[in-house]
PDB file of C-alpha atoms in Angstrom:
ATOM      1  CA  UNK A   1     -66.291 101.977  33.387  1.00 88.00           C
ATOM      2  CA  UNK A   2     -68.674 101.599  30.068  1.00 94.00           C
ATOM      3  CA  UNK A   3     -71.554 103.745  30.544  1.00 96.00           C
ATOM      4  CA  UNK A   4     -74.496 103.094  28.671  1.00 95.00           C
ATOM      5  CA  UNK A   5     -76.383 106.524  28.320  1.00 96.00           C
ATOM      6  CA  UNK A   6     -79.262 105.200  26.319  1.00 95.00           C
ATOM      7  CA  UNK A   7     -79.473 101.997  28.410  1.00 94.00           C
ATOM      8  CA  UNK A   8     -82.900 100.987  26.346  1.00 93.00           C
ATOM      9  CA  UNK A   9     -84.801  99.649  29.113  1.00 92.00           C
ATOM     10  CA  UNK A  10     -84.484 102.685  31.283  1.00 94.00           C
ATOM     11  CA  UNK A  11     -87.025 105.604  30.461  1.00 94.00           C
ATOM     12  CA  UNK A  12     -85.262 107.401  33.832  1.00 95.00           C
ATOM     13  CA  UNK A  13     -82.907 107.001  36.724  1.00 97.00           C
ATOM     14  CA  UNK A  14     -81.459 109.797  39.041  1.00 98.00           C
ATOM     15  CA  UNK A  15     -79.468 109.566  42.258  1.00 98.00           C
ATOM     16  CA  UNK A  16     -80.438 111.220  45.687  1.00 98.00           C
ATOM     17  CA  UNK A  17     -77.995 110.967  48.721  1.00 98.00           C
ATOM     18  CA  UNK A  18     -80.608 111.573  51.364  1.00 98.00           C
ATOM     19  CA  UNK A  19     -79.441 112.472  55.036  1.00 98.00           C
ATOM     20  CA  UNK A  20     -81.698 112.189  58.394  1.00 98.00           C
ATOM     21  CA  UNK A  21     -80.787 113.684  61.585  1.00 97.00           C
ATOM     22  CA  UNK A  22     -82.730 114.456  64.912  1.00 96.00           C
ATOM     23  CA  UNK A  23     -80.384 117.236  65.876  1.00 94.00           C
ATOM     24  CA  UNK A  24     -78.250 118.589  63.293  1.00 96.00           C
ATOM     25  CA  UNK A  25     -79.867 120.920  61.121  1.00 97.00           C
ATOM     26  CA  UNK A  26     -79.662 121.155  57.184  1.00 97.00           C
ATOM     27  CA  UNK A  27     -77.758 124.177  57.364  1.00 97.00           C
ATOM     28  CA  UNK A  28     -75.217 122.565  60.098  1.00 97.00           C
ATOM     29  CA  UNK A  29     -74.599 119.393  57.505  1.00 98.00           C
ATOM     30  CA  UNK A  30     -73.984 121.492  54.674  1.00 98.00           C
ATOM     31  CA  UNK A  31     -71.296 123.795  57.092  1.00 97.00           C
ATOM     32  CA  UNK A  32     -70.228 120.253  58.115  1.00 97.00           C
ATOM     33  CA  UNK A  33     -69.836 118.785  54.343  1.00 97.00           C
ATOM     34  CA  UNK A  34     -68.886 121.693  52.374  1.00 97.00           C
ATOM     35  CA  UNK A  35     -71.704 120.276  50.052  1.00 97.00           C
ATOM     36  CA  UNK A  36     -74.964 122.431  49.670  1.00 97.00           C
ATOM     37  CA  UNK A  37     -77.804 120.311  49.367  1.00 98.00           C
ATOM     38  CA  UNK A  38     -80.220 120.301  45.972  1.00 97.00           C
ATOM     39  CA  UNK A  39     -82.665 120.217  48.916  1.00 96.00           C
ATOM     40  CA  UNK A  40     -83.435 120.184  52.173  1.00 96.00           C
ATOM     41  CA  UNK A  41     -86.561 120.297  54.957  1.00 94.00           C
ATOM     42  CA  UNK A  42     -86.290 121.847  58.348  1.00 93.00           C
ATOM     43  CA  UNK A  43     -87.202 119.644  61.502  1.00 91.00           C
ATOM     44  CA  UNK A  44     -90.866 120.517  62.362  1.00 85.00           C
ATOM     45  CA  UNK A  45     -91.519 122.306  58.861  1.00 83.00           C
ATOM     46  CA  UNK A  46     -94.078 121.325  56.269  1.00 81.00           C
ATOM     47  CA  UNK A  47     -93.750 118.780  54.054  1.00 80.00           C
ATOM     48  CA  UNK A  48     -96.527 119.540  51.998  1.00 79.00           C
ATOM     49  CA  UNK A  49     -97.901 122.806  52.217  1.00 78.00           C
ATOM     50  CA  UNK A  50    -101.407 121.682  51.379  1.00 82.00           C
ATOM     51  CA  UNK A  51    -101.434 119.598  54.363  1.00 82.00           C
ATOM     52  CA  UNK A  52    -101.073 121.241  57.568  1.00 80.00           C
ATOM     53  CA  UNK A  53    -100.559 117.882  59.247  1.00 81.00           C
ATOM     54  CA  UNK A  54     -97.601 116.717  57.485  1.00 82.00           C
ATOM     55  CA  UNK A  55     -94.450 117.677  59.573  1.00 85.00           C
ATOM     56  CA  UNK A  56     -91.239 116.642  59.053  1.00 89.00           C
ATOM     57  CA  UNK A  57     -90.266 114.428  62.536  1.00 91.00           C
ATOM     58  CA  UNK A  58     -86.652 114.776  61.532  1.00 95.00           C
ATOM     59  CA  UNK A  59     -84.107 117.061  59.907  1.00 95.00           C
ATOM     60  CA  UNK A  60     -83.668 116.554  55.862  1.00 97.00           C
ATOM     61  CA  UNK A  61     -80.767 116.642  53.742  1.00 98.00           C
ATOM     62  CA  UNK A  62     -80.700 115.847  49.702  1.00 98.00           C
ATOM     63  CA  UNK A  63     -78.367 116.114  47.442  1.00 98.00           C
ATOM     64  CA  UNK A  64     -79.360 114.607  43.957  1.00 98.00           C
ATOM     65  CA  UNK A  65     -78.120 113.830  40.067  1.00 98.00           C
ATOM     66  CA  UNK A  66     -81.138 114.397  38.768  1.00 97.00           C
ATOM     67  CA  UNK A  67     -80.373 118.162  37.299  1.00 97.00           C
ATOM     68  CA  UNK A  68     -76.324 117.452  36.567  1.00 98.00           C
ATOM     69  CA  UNK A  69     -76.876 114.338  34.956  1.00 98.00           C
ATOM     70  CA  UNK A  70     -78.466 113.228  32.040  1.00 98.00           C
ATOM     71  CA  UNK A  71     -78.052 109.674  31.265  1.00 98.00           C
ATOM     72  CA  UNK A  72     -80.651 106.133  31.821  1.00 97.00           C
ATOM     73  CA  UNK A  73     -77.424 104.475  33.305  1.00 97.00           C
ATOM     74  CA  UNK A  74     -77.691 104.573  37.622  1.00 97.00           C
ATOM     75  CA  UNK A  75     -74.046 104.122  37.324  1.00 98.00           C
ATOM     76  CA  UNK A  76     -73.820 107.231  36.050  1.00 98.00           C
ATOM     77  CA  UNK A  77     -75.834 108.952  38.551  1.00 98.00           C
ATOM     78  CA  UNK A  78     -74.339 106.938  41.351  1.00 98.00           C
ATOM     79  CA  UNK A  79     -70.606 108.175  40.201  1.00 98.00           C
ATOM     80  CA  UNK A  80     -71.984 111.601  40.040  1.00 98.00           C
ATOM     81  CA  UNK A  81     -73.063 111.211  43.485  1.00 98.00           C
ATOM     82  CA  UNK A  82     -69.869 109.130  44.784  1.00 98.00           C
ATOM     83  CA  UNK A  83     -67.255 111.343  43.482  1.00 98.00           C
ATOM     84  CA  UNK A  84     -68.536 114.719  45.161  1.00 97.00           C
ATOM     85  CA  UNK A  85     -68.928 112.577  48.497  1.00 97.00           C
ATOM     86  CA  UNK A  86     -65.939 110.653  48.589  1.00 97.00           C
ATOM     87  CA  UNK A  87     -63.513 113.530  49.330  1.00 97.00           C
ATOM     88  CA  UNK A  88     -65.514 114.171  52.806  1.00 97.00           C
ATOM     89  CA  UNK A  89     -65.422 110.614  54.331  1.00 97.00           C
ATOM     90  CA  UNK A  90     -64.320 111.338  57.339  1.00 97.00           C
ATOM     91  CA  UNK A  91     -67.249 113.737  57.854  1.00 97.00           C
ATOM     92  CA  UNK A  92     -69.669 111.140  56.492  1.00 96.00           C
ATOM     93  CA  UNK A  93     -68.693 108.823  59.125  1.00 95.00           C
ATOM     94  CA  UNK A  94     -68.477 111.113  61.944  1.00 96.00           C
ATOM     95  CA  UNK A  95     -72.530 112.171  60.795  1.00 97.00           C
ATOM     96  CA  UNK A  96     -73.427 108.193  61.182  1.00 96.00           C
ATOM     97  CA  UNK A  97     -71.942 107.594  64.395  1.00 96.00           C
ATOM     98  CA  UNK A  98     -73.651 110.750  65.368  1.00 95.00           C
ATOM     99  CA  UNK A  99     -76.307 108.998  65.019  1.00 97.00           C
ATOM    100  CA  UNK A 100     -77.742 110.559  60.732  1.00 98.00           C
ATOM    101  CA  UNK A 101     -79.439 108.128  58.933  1.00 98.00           C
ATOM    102  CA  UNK A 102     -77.698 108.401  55.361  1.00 98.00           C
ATOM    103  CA  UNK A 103     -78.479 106.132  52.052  1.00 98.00           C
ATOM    104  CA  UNK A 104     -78.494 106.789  48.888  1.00 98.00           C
ATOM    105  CA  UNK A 105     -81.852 106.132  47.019  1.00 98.00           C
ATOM    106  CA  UNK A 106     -81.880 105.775  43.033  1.00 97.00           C
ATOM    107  CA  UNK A 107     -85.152 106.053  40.955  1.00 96.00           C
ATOM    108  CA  UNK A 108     -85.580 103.490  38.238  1.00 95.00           C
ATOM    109  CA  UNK A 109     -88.223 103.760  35.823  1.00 94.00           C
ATOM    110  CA  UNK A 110     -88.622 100.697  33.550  1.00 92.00           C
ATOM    111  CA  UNK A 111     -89.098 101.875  29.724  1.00 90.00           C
ATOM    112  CA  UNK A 112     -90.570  98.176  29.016  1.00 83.00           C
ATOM    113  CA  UNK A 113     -91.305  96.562  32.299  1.00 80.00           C
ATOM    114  CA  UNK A 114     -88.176  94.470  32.400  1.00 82.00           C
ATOM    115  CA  UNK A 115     -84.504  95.143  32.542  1.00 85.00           C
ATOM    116  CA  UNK A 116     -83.035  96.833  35.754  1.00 89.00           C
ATOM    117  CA  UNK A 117     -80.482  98.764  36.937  1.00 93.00           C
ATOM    118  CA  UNK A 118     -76.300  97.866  37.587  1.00 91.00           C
ATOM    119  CA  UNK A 119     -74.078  98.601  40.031  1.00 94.00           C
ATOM    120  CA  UNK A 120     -70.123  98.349  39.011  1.00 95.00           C
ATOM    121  CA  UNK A 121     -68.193  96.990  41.464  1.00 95.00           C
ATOM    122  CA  UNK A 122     -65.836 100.027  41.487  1.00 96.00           C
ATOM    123  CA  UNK A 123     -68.688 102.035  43.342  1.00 97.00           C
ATOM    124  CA  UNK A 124     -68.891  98.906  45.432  1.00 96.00           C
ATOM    125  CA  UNK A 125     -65.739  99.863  47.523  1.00 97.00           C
ATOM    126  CA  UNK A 126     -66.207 103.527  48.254  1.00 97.00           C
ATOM    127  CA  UNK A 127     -69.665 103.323  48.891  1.00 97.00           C
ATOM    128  CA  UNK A 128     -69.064  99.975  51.402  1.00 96.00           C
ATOM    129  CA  UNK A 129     -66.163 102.696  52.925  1.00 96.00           C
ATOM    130  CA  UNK A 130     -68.324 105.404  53.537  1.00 95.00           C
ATOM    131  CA  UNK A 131     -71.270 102.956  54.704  1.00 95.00           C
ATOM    132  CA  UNK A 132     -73.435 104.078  52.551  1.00 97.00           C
ATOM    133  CA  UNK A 133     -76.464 101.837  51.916  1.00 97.00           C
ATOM    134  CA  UNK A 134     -78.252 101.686  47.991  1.00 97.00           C
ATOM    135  CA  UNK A 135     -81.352 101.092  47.378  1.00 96.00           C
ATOM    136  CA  UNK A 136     -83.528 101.278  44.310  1.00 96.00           C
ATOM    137  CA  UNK A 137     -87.278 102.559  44.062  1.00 94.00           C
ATOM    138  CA  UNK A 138     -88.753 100.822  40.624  1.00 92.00           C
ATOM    139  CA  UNK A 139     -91.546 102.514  38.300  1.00 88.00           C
ATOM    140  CA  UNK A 140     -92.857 100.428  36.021  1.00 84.00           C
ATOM    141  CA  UNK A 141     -94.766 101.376  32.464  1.00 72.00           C
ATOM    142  CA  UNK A 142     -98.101 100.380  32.475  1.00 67.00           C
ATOM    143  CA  UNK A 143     -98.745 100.931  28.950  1.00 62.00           C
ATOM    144  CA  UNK A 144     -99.273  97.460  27.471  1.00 55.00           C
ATOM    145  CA  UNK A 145     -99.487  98.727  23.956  1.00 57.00           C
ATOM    146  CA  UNK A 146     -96.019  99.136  24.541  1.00 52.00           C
ATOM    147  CA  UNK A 147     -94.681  96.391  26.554  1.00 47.00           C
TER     148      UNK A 147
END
Protein backbone atom coordinates (compact mmCIF):
# COMPACT_ATOMS: atom_id res chain seq x y z
CA UNK A 1 0.00 0.00 0.00
CA UNK A 2 0.96 3.89 -0.87
CA UNK A 3 0.96 5.74 2.25
CA UNK A 4 0.59 9.26 2.15
CA UNK A 5 2.35 10.67 5.37
CA UNK A 6 1.65 14.28 4.68
CA UNK A 7 -1.90 13.53 3.44
CA UNK A 8 -2.57 17.60 3.19
CA UNK A 9 -5.97 17.64 4.42
CA UNK A 10 -5.23 15.83 7.62
CA UNK A 11 -3.75 18.08 10.52
CA UNK A 12 -4.04 14.52 12.74
CA UNK A 13 -5.25 10.97 12.83
CA UNK A 14 -4.32 8.19 15.41
CA UNK A 15 -5.77 4.73 15.95
CA UNK A 16 -7.25 3.35 19.32
CA UNK A 17 -8.41 -0.37 19.54
CA UNK A 18 -10.72 0.14 22.48
CA UNK A 19 -12.03 -3.03 24.45
CA UNK A 20 -15.24 -3.15 26.92
CA UNK A 21 -15.95 -5.89 29.21
CA UNK A 22 -18.32 -6.34 32.31
CA UNK A 23 -16.19 -9.05 33.81
CA UNK A 24 -12.81 -9.39 32.57
CA UNK A 25 -10.50 -7.04 33.95
CA UNK A 26 -7.74 -4.93 32.07
CA UNK A 27 -5.12 -6.85 33.56
CA UNK A 28 -6.96 -10.35 32.58
CA UNK A 29 -7.15 -9.03 28.66
CA UNK A 30 -3.71 -8.07 28.53
CA UNK A 31 -2.69 -11.87 30.25
CA UNK A 32 -5.28 -12.99 27.64
CA UNK A 33 -3.68 -10.97 24.50
CA UNK A 34 -0.13 -10.86 25.26
CA UNK A 35 -0.67 -7.10 24.31
CA UNK A 36 -0.26 -4.45 27.18
CA UNK A 37 -2.57 -1.78 26.73
CA UNK A 38 -1.33 2.15 26.11
CA UNK A 39 -4.22 2.41 28.61
CA UNK A 40 -6.63 1.13 30.55
CA UNK A 41 -9.55 2.02 33.41
CA UNK A 42 -10.60 -0.33 36.13
CA UNK A 43 -14.43 -1.23 36.47
CA UNK A 44 -15.82 1.14 39.19
CA UNK A 45 -12.65 3.54 39.07
CA UNK A 46 -12.63 7.21 38.19
CA UNK A 47 -12.76 8.48 35.05
CA UNK A 48 -12.02 11.85 35.84
CA UNK A 49 -10.53 12.52 38.99
CA UNK A 50 -12.09 15.94 39.30
CA UNK A 51 -15.39 14.42 39.25
CA UNK A 52 -16.22 12.10 41.90
CA UNK A 53 -19.33 11.02 40.01
CA UNK A 54 -17.82 9.78 36.95
CA UNK A 55 -17.30 5.93 37.29
CA UNK A 56 -16.41 3.74 34.83
CA UNK A 57 -19.74 1.13 34.48
CA UNK A 58 -17.46 -1.23 32.62
CA UNK A 59 -13.92 -2.55 32.37
CA UNK A 60 -11.49 -0.49 29.79
CA UNK A 61 -8.95 -1.60 27.50
CA UNK A 62 -6.86 0.78 24.87
CA UNK A 63 -4.33 0.19 22.90
CA UNK A 64 -3.48 3.17 20.49
CA UNK A 65 -1.02 4.52 17.42
CA UNK A 66 -0.98 7.66 18.55
CA UNK A 67 2.76 7.54 20.28
CA UNK A 68 4.32 4.77 17.57
CA UNK A 69 3.08 6.45 14.70
CA UNK A 70 3.60 9.54 13.14
CA UNK A 71 1.90 9.99 9.93
CA UNK A 72 -1.80 12.10 8.73
CA UNK A 73 -2.60 8.79 6.80
CA UNK A 74 -5.41 6.47 9.14
CA UNK A 75 -4.11 3.75 7.02
CA UNK A 76 -1.14 4.02 8.60
CA UNK A 77 -2.39 4.02 12.02
CA UNK A 78 -4.94 1.37 11.25
CA UNK A 79 -1.94 -1.09 9.93
CA UNK A 80 -0.10 -0.20 13.01
CA UNK A 81 -2.98 -1.31 14.92
CA UNK A 82 -3.96 -4.45 12.59
CA UNK A 83 -0.65 -6.00 12.41
CA UNK A 84 0.02 -6.27 16.33
CA UNK A 85 -3.69 -7.70 16.57
CA UNK A 86 -3.87 -9.98 13.85
CA UNK A 87 -1.50 -12.64 15.27
CA UNK A 88 -4.08 -13.12 18.38
CA UNK A 89 -7.38 -13.75 16.45
CA UNK A 90 -8.40 -16.46 17.99
CA UNK A 91 -8.28 -14.63 21.34
CA UNK A 92 -10.06 -11.64 19.81
CA UNK A 93 -12.91 -13.74 18.96
CA UNK A 94 -13.11 -15.78 21.97
CA UNK A 95 -13.25 -11.94 24.00
CA UNK A 96 -16.48 -11.07 21.64
CA UNK A 97 -18.36 -14.08 22.13
CA UNK A 98 -17.55 -13.57 25.72
CA UNK A 99 -19.52 -11.06 25.43
CA UNK A 100 -16.29 -7.55 25.10
CA UNK A 101 -17.40 -4.90 23.16
CA UNK A 102 -14.26 -4.24 20.81
CA UNK A 103 -13.94 -1.47 17.82
CA UNK A 104 -11.48 0.33 16.74
CA UNK A 105 -12.02 4.19 16.83
CA UNK A 106 -9.71 6.58 14.59
CA UNK A 107 -9.46 10.40 15.23
CA UNK A 108 -9.58 12.58 12.16
CA UNK A 109 -8.87 16.09 12.35
CA UNK A 110 -9.60 18.03 9.12
CA UNK A 111 -6.55 20.54 8.30
CA UNK A 112 -9.11 22.48 5.86
CA UNK A 113 -12.57 21.31 6.62
CA UNK A 114 -12.81 18.93 3.72
CA UNK A 115 -11.04 15.82 2.65
CA UNK A 116 -11.41 12.60 4.84
CA UNK A 117 -9.90 9.67 5.72
CA UNK A 118 -9.29 6.00 3.51
CA UNK A 119 -9.51 2.72 4.28
CA UNK A 120 -7.49 0.15 1.81
CA UNK A 121 -9.22 -2.71 1.16
CA UNK A 122 -6.31 -4.91 2.38
CA UNK A 123 -7.27 -3.89 6.07
CA UNK A 124 -10.77 -4.65 4.87
CA UNK A 125 -10.25 -8.50 5.21
CA UNK A 126 -8.48 -8.90 8.51
CA UNK A 127 -10.36 -6.46 10.22
CA UNK A 128 -13.96 -8.10 8.71
CA UNK A 129 -12.01 -11.58 10.20
CA UNK A 130 -11.44 -10.45 13.48
CA UNK A 131 -14.95 -8.53 13.56
CA UNK A 132 -13.67 -5.63 14.29
CA UNK A 133 -15.92 -2.61 13.66
CA UNK A 134 -14.19 1.14 12.40
CA UNK A 135 -15.39 4.05 13.04
CA UNK A 136 -14.14 7.58 12.62
CA UNK A 137 -14.59 10.63 15.13
CA UNK A 138 -14.11 13.99 12.79
CA UNK A 139 -12.58 17.44 14.14
CA UNK A 140 -13.00 20.02 12.04
CA UNK A 141 -10.83 23.55 11.83
CA UNK A 142 -12.79 26.33 12.59
CA UNK A 143 -10.41 28.85 11.53
CA UNK A 144 -11.97 30.47 8.45
CA UNK A 145 -8.96 32.58 7.74
CA UNK A 146 -7.72 29.40 6.79
CA UNK A 147 -10.31 27.41 5.15
Amino acid sequence: MDYDDEYPTCAKTDALLRIFSDDKSPSEISGFLGIEPTSSQEKGGLRNPNNPKSKSKVNCWYFGSKADVQSNDSRRHLDWVIERIYPKKKEFIELKQAGADISICCIWESSSNHGGPTIDPTQMGPLSELGIPVWWEFWYNYDTENS
